[in-house]
Short mmCIF file of C-alpha atoms in Angstrom, two decimals:
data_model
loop_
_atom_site.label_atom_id
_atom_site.label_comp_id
_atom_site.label_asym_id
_atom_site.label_seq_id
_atom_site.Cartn_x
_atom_site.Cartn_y
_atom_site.Cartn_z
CA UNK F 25 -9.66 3.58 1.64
CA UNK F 26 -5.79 4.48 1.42
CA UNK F 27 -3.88 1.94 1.02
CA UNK F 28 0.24 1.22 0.63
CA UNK F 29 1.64 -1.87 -0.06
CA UNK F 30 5.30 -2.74 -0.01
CA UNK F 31 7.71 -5.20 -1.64
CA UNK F 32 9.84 -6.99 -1.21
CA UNK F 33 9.39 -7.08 2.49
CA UNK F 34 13.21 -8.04 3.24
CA UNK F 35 15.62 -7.67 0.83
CA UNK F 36 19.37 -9.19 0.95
CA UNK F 37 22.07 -7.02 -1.17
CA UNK F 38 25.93 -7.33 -1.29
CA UNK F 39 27.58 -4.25 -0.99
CA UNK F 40 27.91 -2.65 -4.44
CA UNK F 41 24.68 -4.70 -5.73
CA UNK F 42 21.90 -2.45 -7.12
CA UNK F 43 18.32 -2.79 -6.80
CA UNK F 44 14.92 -1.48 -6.55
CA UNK F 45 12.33 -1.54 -3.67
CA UNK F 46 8.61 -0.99 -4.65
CA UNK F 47 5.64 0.83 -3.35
CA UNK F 48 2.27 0.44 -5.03
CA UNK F 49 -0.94 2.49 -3.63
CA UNK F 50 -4.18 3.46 -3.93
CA UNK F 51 -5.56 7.00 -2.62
CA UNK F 52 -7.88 9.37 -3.54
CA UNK F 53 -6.04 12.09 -5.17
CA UNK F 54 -2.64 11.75 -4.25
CA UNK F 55 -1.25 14.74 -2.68
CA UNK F 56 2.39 13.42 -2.25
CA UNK F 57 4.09 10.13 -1.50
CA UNK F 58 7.03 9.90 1.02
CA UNK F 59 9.79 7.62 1.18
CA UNK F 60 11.09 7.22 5.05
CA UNK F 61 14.06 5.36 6.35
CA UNK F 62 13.54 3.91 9.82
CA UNK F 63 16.56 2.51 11.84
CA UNK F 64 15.76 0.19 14.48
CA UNK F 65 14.04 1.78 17.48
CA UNK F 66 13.97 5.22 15.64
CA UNK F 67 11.73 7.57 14.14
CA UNK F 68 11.43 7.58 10.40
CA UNK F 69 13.95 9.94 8.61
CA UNK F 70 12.62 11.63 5.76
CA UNK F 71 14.05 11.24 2.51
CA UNK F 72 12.09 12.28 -0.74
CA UNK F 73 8.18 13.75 -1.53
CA UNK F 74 7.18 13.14 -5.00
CA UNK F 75 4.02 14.61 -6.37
CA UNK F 76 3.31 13.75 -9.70
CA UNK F 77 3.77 11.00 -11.92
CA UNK F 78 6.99 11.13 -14.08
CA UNK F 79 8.71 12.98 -10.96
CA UNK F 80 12.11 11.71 -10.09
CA UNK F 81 14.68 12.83 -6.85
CA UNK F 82 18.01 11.49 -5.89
CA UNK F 83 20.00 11.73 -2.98
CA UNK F 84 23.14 10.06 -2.94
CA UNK F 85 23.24 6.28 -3.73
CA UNK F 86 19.02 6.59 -3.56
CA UNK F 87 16.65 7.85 -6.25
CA UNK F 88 12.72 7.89 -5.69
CA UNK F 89 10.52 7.56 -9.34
CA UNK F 90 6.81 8.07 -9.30
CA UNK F 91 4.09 6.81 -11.17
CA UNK F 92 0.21 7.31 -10.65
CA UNK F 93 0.22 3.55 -9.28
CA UNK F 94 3.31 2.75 -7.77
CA UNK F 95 6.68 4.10 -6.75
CA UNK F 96 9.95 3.24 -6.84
CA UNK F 97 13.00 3.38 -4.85
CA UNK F 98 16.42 2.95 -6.79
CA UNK F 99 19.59 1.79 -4.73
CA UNK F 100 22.79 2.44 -6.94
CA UNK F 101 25.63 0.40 -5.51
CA UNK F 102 24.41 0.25 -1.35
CA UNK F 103 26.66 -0.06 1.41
CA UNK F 104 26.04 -1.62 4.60
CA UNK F 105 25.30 1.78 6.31
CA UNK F 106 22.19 1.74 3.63
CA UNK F 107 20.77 -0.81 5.86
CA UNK F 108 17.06 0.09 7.04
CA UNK F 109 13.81 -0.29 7.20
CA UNK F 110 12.69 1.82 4.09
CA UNK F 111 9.06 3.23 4.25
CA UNK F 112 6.83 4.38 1.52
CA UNK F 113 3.81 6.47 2.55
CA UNK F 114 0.63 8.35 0.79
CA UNK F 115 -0.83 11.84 1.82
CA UNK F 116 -4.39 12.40 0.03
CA UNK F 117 -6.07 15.47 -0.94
CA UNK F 118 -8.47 17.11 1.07
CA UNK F 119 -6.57 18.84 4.31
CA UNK F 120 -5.47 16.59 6.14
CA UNK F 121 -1.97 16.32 6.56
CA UNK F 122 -1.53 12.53 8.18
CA UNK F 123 0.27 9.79 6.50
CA UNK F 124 -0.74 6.42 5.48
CA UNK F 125 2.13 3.97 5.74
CA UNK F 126 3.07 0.69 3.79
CA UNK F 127 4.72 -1.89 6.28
CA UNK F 128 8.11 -1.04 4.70
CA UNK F 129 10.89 -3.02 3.34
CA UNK F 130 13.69 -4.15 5.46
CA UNK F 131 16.92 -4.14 3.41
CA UNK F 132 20.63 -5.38 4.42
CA UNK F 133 23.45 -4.85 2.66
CA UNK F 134 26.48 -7.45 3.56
CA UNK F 135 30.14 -6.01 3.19
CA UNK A 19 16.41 21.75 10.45
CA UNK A 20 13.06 20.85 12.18
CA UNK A 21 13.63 18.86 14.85
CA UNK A 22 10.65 16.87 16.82
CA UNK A 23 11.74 15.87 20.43
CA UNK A 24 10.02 12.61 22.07
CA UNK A 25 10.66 11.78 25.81
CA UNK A 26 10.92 8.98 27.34
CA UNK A 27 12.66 6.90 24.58
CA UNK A 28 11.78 4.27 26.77
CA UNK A 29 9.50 3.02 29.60
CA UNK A 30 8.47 0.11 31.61
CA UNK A 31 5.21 -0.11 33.46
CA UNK A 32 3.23 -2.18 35.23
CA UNK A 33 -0.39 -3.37 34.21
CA UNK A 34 -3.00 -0.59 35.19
CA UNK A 35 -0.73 1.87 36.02
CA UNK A 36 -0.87 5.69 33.44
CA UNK A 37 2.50 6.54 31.50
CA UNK A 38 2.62 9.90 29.65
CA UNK A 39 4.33 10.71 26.60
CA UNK A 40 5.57 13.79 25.81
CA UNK A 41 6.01 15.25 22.04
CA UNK A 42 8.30 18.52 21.62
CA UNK A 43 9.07 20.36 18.37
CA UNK A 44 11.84 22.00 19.11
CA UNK A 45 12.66 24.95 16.49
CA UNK A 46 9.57 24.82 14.72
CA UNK A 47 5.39 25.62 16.15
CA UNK A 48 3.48 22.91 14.99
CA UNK A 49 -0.34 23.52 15.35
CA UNK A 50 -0.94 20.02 14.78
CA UNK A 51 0.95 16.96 15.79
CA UNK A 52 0.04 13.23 14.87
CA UNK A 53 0.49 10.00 17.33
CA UNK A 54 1.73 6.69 15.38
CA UNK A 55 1.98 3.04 17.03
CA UNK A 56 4.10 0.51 15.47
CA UNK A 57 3.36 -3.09 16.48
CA UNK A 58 7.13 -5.06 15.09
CA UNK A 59 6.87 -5.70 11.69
CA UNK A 60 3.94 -3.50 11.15
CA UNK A 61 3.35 -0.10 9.86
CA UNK A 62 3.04 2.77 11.40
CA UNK A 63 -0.88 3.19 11.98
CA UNK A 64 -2.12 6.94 12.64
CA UNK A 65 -3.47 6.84 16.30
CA UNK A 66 -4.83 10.77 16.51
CA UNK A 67 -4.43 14.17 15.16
CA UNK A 68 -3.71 16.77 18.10
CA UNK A 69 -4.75 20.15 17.51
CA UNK A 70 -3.64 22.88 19.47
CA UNK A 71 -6.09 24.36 21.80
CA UNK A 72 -8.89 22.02 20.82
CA UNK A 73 -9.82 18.22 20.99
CA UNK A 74 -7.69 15.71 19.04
CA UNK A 75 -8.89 13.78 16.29
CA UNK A 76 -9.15 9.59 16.85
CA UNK A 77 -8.68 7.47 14.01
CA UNK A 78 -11.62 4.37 13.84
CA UNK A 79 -11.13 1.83 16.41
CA UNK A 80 -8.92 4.10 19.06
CA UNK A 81 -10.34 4.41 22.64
CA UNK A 82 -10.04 8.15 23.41
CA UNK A 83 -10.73 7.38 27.01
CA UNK A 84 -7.65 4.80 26.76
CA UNK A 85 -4.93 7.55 24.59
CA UNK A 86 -5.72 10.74 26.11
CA UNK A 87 -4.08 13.62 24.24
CA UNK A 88 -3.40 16.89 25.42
CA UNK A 89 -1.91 19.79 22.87
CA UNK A 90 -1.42 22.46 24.81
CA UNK A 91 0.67 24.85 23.03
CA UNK A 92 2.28 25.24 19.97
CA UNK A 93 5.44 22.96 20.63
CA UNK A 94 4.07 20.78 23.16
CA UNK A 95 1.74 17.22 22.61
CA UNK A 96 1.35 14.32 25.61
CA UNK A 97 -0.19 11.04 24.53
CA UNK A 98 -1.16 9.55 27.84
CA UNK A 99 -2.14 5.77 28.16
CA UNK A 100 -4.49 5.00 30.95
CA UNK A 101 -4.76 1.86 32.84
CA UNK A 102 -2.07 0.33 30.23
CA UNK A 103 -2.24 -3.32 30.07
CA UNK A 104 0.20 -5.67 27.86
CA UNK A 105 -1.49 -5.37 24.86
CA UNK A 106 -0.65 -1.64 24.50
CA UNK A 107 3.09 -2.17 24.49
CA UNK A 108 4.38 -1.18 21.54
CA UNK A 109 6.19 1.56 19.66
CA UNK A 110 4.76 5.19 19.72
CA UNK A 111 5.48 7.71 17.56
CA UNK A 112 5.23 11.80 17.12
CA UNK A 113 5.34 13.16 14.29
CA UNK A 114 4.73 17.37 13.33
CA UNK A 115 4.37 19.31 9.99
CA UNK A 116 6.45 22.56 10.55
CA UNK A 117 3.65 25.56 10.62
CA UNK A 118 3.40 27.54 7.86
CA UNK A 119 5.95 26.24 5.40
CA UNK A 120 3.48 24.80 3.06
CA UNK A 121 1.00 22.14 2.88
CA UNK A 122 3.53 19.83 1.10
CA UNK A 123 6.15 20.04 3.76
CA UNK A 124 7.39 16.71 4.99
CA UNK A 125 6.39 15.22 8.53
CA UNK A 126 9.39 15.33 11.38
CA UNK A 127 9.54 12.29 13.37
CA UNK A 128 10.35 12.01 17.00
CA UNK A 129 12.44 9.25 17.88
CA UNK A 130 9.44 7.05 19.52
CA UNK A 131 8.62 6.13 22.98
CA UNK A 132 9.49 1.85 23.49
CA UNK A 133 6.32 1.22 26.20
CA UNK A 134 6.49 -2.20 27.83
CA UNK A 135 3.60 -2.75 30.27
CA UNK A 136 4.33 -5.46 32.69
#
């Protein structure tokens, strides 16, 4: 079975204080992981794919690494409008196009 | 770019009554459309897979009889919930893979449906 797991599940930053958020899974044949950000009461917001290990994409203060176990997401000096609910997901091989989610890592940056 | 539409953001309903859910790509066909639920501090956990023009797909442990999905053309999804009852509030989600740009494009989100069932 697919499975995502996330850590940390919260995370406190102060504004201009890197880190990293992790996302280790299991699937058979990975297809492409997903990294989501989900603001309360909203649908997830797509931010990177990654498909093989080695594979790295940035977008702003956020860049996504891959690795055939885990993933990671990079936050180079947040501010407090990086606050989210960041979500990692899996899509396997095989056709089907649905996502299997990790429970996501809340993170809040303070000014 | 590819915008999914969900409506109502929002609904309150009481205990046995049916609320429906509606799921709209709106510059994009999308012969396939997938309904997420989000309990708080969950994950999002795959409901179904609607197909256009053919029965949807339920994931292990959904009651199809309960989350009756209708796909009924290439931009439109309903997820209805019959006889709702408290347990089933919760947070529900569209999502869409725009048609034919690949099998690696990313899934649009709708903005979720809040159901509270009184």
């Amino acid at each position: 079975e697919d499975q995502v797991t996330q850590s940390p599940e919260a995370l406190r930053l102060q504004e201009g204080e890197s880190s990293s958020l992790n996302c280790s899974y299991t699937v058979s044949g990975l297809r492409g992981l997903f990294w989501y950000r989900q603001d309360p009461g909203k649908g997830p917001e797509f931010l990177f794919t990654l498909y093989s290990a080695g594979e790295e994409k940035e977008k702003e203060r956020l860049k996504a690494t891959l690795t055939k176990k885990e993933s990671f997401l990079h936050i180079t000096a947040p501010k407090p409008e990086d606050s989210a609910t960041y979500l990692c997901a899996v899509q396997a091989q095989g056709g089907s196009e649905k996502l299997v989610f990790g429970k996501g890592t809340k993170l809040t940056v303070n000014p | 770019g590819a915008v999914v539409s969900q409506h109502p953001s929002w609904v309150i309903c009481k205990s046995g009554t049916s609320v429906k859910i509606e799921c709209r790509s709106l510059d994009f066909q999308a012969t396939t459309m997938f309904w997420y639920r989000q309990f708080p501090k969950q994950s999002l956990m795959l409901m179904a897979t609607s197909n256009e023009g053919s029965k949807a797909t339920y994931e292990q442990g959904v009651e199809k009889d309960k989350f009756l999905i209708n796909h009924a053309s290439l931009t439109l999804s309903t997820l209805t919930v019959t006889s709702a009852h408290p347990e089933d509030s919760s947070f529900y989600i569209c999502s869409a893979p725009p048609f034919g740009q690949g099998a690696n494009s990313p899934l649009h989100f709708g903005n979720g449906t809040r159901l509270t069932v009184t």
